[in-house]
Structure formats: structure tokens, C-alpha cells
Coordinates of C-alpha atoms in Angstrom, one line a residue:
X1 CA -16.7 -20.4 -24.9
X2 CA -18.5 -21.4 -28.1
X3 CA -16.4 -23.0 -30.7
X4 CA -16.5 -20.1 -33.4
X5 CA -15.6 -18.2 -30.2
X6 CA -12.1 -20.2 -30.4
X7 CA -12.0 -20.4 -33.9
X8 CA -11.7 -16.5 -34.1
X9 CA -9.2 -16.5 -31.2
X10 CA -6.9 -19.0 -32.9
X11 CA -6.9 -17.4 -35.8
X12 CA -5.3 -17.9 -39.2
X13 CA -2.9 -20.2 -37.6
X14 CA -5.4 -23.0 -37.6
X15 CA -5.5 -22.6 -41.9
X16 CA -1.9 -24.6 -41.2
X17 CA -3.0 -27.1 -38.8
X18 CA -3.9 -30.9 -39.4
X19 CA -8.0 -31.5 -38.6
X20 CA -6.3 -33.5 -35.3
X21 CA -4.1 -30.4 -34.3
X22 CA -6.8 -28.0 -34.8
X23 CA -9.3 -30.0 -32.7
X24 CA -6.8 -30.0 -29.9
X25 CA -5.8 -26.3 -30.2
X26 CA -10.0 -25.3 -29.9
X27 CA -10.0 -27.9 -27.4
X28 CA -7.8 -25.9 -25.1
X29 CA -9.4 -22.7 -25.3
X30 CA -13.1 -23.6 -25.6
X31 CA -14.5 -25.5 -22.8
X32 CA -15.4 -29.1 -22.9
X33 CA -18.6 -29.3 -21.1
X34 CA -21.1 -26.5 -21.1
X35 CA -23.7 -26.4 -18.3
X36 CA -27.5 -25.8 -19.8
X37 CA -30.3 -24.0 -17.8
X38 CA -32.4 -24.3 -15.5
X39 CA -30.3 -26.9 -12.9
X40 CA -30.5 -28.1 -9.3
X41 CA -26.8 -28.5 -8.4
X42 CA -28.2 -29.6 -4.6
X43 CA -29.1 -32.3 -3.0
X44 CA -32.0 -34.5 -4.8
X45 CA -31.1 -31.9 -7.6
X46 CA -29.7 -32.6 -11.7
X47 CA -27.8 -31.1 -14.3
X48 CA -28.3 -31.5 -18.1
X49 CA -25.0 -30.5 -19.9
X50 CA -23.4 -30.7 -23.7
X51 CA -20.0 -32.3 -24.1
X52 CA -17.5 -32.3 -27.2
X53 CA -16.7 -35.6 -28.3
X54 CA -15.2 -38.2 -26.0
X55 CA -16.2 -39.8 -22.6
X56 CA -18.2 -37.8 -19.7
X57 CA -17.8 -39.5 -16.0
X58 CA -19.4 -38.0 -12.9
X59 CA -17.1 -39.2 -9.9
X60 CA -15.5 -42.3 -12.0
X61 CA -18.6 -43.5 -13.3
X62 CA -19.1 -43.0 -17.0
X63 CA -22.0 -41.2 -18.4
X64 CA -24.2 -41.8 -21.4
X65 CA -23.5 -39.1 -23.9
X66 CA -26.1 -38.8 -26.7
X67 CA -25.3 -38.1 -30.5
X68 CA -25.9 -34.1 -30.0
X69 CA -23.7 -34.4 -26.8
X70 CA -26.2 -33.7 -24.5
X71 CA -26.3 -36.0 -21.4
X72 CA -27.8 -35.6 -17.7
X73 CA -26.7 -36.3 -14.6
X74 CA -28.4 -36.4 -10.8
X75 CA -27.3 -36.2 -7.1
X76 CA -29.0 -38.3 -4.9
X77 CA -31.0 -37.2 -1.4
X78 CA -27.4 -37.6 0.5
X79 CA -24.9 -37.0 -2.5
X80 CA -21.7 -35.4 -0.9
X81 CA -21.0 -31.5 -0.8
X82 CA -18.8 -31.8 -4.0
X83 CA -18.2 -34.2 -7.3
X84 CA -16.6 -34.0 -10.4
X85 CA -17.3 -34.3 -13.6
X86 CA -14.7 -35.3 -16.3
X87 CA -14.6 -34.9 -19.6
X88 CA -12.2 -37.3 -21.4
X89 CA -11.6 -36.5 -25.3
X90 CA -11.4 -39.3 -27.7
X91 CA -8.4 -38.5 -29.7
X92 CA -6.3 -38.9 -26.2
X93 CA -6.2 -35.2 -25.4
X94 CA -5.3 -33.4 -22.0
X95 CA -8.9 -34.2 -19.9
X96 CA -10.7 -31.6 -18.4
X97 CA -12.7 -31.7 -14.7
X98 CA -15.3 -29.8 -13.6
X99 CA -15.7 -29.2 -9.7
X100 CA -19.7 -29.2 -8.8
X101 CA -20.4 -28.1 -5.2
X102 CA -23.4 -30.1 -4.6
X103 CA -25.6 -27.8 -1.3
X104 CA -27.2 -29.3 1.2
X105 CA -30.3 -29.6 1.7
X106 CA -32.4 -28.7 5.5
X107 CA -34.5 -31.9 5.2
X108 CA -37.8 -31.7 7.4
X109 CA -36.3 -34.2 10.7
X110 CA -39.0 -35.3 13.5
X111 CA -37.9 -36.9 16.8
X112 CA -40.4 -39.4 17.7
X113 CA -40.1 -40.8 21.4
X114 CA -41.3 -44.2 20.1
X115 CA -39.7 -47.4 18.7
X116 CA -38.9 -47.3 14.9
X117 CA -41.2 -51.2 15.2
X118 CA -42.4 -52.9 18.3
X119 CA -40.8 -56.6 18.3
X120 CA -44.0 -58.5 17.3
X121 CA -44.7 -56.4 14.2
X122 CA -42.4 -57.5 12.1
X123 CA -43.5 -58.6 8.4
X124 CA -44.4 -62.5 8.3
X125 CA -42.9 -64.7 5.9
X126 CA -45.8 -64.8 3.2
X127 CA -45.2 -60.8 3.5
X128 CA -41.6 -61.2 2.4
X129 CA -42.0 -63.4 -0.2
X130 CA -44.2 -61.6 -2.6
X131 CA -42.7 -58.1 -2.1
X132 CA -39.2 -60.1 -3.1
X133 CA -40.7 -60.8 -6.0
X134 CA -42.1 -57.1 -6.5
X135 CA -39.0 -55.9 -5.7
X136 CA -37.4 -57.7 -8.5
X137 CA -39.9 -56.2 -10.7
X138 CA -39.3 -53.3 -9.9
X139 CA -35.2 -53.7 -10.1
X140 CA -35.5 -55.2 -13.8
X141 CA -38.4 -52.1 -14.8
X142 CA -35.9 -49.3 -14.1
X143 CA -32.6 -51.3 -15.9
X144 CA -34.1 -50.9 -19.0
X145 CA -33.6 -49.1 -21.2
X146 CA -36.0 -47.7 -23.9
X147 CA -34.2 -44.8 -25.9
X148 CA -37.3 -42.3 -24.3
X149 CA -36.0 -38.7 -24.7
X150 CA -38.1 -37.1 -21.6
X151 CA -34.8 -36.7 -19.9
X152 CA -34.5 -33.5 -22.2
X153 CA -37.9 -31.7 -21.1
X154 CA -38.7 -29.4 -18.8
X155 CA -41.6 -31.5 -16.3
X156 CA -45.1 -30.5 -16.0
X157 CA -47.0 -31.3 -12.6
X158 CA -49.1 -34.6 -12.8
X159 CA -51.4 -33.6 -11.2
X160 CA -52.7 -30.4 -9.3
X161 CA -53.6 -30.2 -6.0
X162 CA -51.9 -29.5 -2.2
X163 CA -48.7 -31.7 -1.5
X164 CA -49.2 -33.4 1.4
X165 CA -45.7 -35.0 1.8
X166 CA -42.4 -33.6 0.4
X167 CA -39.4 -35.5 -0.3
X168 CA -36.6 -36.5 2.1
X169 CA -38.4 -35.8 4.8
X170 CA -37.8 -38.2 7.9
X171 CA -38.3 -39.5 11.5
X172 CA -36.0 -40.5 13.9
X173 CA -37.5 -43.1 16.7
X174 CA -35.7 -43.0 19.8
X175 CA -32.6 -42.3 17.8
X176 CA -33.2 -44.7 14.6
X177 CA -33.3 -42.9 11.9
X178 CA -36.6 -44.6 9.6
X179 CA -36.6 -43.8 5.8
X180 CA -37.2 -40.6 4.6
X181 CA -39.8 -40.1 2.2
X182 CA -38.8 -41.0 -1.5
X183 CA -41.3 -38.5 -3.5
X184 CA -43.7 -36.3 -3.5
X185 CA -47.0 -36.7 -2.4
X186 CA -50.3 -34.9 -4.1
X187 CA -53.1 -34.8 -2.6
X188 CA -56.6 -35.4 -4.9
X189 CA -59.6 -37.0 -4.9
X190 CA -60.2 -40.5 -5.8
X191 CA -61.1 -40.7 -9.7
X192 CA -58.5 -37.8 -10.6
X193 CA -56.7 -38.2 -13.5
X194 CA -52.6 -37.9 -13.6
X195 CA -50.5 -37.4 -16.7
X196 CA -47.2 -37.9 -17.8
X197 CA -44.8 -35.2 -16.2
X198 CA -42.5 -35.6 -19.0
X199 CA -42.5 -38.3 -22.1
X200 CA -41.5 -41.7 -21.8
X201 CA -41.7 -45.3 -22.2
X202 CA -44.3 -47.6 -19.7
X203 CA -42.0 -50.0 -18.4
X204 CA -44.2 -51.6 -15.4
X205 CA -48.2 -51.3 -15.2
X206 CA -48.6 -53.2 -11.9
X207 CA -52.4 -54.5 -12.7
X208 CA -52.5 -56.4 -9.9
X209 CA -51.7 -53.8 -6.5
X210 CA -48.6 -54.4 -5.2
X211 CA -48.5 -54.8 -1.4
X212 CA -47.6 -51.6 -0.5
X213 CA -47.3 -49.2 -4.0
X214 CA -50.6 -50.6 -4.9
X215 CA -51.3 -50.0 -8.8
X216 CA -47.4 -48.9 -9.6
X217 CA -46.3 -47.7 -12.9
X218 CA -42.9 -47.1 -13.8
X219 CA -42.5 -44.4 -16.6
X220 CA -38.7 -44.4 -18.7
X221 CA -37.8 -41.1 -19.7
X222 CA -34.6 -42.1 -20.7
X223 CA -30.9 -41.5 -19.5
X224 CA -31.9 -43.8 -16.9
X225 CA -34.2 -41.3 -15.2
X226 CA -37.2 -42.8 -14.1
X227 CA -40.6 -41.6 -12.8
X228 CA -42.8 -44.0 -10.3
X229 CA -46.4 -43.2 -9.5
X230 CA -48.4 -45.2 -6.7
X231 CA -51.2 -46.1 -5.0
X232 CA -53.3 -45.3 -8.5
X233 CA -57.0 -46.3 -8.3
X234 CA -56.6 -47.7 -12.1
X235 CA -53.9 -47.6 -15.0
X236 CA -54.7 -45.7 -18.3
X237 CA -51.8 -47.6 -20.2
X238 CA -50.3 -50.1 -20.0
X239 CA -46.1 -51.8 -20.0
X240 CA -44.7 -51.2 -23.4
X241 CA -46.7 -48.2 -24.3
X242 CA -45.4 -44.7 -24.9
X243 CA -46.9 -41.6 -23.6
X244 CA -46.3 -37.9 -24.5
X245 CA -45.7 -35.4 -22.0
X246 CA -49.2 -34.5 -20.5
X247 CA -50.8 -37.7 -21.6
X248 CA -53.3 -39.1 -18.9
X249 CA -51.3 -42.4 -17.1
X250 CA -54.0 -43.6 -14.3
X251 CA -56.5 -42.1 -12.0
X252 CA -55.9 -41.2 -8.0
X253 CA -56.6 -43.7 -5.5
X254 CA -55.7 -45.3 -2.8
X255 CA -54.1 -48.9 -3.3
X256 CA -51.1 -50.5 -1.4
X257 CA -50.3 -48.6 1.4
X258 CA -52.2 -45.8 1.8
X259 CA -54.1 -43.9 4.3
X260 CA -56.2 -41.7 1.8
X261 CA -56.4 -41.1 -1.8
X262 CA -53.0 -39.2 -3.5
X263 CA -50.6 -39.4 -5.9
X264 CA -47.5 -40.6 -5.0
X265 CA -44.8 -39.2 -7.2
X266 CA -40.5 -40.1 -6.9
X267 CA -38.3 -40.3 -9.4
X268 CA -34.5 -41.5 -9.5
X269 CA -31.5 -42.0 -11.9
X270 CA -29.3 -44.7 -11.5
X271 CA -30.2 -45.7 -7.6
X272 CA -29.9 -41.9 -6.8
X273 CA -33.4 -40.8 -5.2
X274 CA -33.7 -37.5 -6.6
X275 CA -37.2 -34.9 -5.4
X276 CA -39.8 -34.2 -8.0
X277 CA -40.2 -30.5 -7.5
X278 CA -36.8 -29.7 -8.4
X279 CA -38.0 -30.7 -12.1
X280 CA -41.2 -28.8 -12.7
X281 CA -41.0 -26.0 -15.2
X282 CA -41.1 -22.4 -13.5
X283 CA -45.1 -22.7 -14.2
X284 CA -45.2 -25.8 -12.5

């Protein structure tokens, strides 16, 4: 329920109210957190939501609310079938919850009569030691925060063509479950340009390929959503610069670990693995 909504409702009794007593009394009729649309309460799926003043956690874990009161939130590949989110007012008030039921998703599974990795194939120790150091690159690249505001837009595609590889997807060797693909994969020729899904802040341009992302860029869009995009044959921009929705970021190749050229596309908020194609606008 709005807030003139309750306003009406309470009537002429608020006139005789203190500004506290009347926040409280709309407080208990109108709703503290109003849902927006389009969402994707499922697995890999988000939500964007308004709140009134005060403190938003999703399952304990607070949430960062901006000045209009609009904040988002995600569900990783295996979130549980239900969470809460809890609104907390400010001035000490009664706090509200919000039951989500989070579905489940049918992920693509494939049984593989093979080991997950013979014994002798394991990575040597030169191997290890530079993708630790990617690794930490890529941990310190998606802490930051840059104040982007692409968390509010509706994402465009980055680039057209078939997708060759959807997220979550996964195979199971003799019973050992590998890992389950983390994006989206697009398949295009090499040369093809990609833009920005959604605006943002660069906050890694891998100029030198990493060992198995290749040319990786890590695009902020704020709210600690972030977009990854691999395997790129070169970078357009570069870390520090931001982009506009639709702005070119790279061109298709194949770098890192790659068996043809594509576009490798995953985003995630927080350390939740979330799948690209439950952002895209309807004409996406």
C-alpha cells in the first residue's frame, strides 16, 4: 500500500499525532518493502525492491539501501527454497519479514563414465602460482566498490549470436560432481564486438591473458553486482573507465581457455553466481 494510501486510511487522527507517532501508525498499515518488476525470485535469479527508512537484511546479512530506498538483492545457483528478507525501521519500530520462496531450478546434469581428472594431470606448481595471484585479482576487482548505478537497469544482450553454453549446467564423473558452468556462453566470430549489458565502472582489464579467462574484464554495476566477460580477443577500455550501457568493452576471441571463439558472460553479487539471462530486458 502506497503511503497516501495509509495516509487516507488513518485519517484525521494523524492531524493529532507527533511526526514519530504518525510515522509508526503509516508504518503499520503500509508495507515496508515493496517488490519492483520484472524479478527472478529462482534460483540464479534477483529482486530489486524499495524500502522505507531503516535497515533491509536478506537472511541476517544487511543490505545496502540507496538514498531513494531502492536496493537489490540475488540468489545464488544453489540458494535454498526459501529466505527472508527483513526490514528493520530506524526509529526502533515493530520489524517486518518478508518470506521469498526461492524455485528451483532443473539444471542441465550429464553423467560421464569417466574420471573427473586422471592422477597425472593435475596442475604443476608454476600453474598454481600465477592463477593464485589471478585469483587475488580477481577477489580485490569485485570488493570494490565504485558507486555505478547499472544495478538499476534493465540488461541488454552483449552480444548477439547462438548461446552455446547456459549457466549451471554440469557433469558428474563417475559420481563427482565437476563445476557447473558459471555464465553464459555466446557464440561469435572472432573480431566481434561486445558492449556493456548494463552501465558500470571497469574494475579489471586483464591486458595480459590470464591462464584460463584469457583477456578478462570485470565490469561494476554497482550494489555489488558484477559482470565478467572472458576469453576477449582485445579490450576496448580499460580499469578505471566508465562505460554506458551499450558501449563497446572488447572484441570476441578466444584467449585463456578456450576451444573456439565466444563470449563468455557470468555475473554475481556478493559470491552468489547468479545466470545472465535472467537479466535481459523482454527484448533481449
Amino acid at each position: 500500500m502506497h503511503r497516501r494510501h495509509a495516509l487516507a486510511l488513518a485519517g484525521g487522527g494523524l492531524a493529532a499525532l507527533t511526526i514519530r507517532q504518525a510515522a509508526r501508525a503509516i508504518s503499520a498499515i503500509a508495507q515496508p518493502i515493496e517488490i519492483q518488476s520484472p524479478m527472478a525470485l529462482t534460483q540464479g535469479g534477483w529482486l530489486r525492491a524499495r524500502a522505507m527508512p531503516g535497515q533491509v537484511k536478506l537472511d541476517g546479512i544487511g543490505l545496502p539501501v540507496a538514498d531513494d530506498g531502492l536496493f537489490f538483492t540475488a540468489f545464488d545457483r544453489d540458494a535454498p527454497p526459501r529466505m527472508v528478507l527483513r526490514y528493520e525501521p530506524g526509529d526502533g519500530g515493530v520489524p517486518f519479514e518478508l518470506p521469498l520462496t526461492i524455485a528451483p531450478r532443473a539444471w542441465a546434469i550429464e553423467h560421464v563414465d569417466t574420471p573427473l581428472r586422471p592422477p597425472s594431470a593435475g596442475p604443476d606448481a608454476s600453474f598454481m602460482a600465477r592463477r593464485k595471484g589471478e585469483l587475488a585479482q580477481i577477489k580485490a576487482a569485485r570488493a570494490r566498490e565504485t558507486g555505478a548505478q547499472g544495478w538499476r537497469q534493465a540488461m541488454v544482450r552483449p552480444a548477439r549470436g547462438r548461446f552455446s553454453g547456459r549457466f549451471g549446467s554440469q557433469r558428474v564423473y563417475q559420481g563427482q560432481p565437476g563445476a557447473y558452468h558459471s555464465g553464459l556462453d555466446i557464440a561469435g566470430a572472432a573480431g566481434t564486438p561486445y558492449v556493456a549489458p548494463a552501465s558500470g565502472t571497469v574494475v579489471l582489464a586483464a591486458t595480459a591473458p590470464f591462464t584460463l579467462e584469457g583477456h578478462l574484464l570485470l565490469l561494476d554495476h554497482g550494489m555489488g553486482l558484477c559482470s565478467a566477460f572472458l576469453h576477449a580477443a582485445q579490450l576496448l577500455v580499460a580499469e578505471g573507465d566508465s562505460v554506458q550501457q551499450g558501449q563497446p568493452l572488447g572484441l570476441i576471441g578466444q584467449t585463456g581457455r578456450a576451444t573456439g571463439p565466444h563470449l563468455h558472460w557470468s555475473l554475481t553479487w556478493r559470491g552468489s553466481r547468479l545466470d545472465p539471462q535472467l537479466f535481459l530486458a523482454p527484448a533481449g
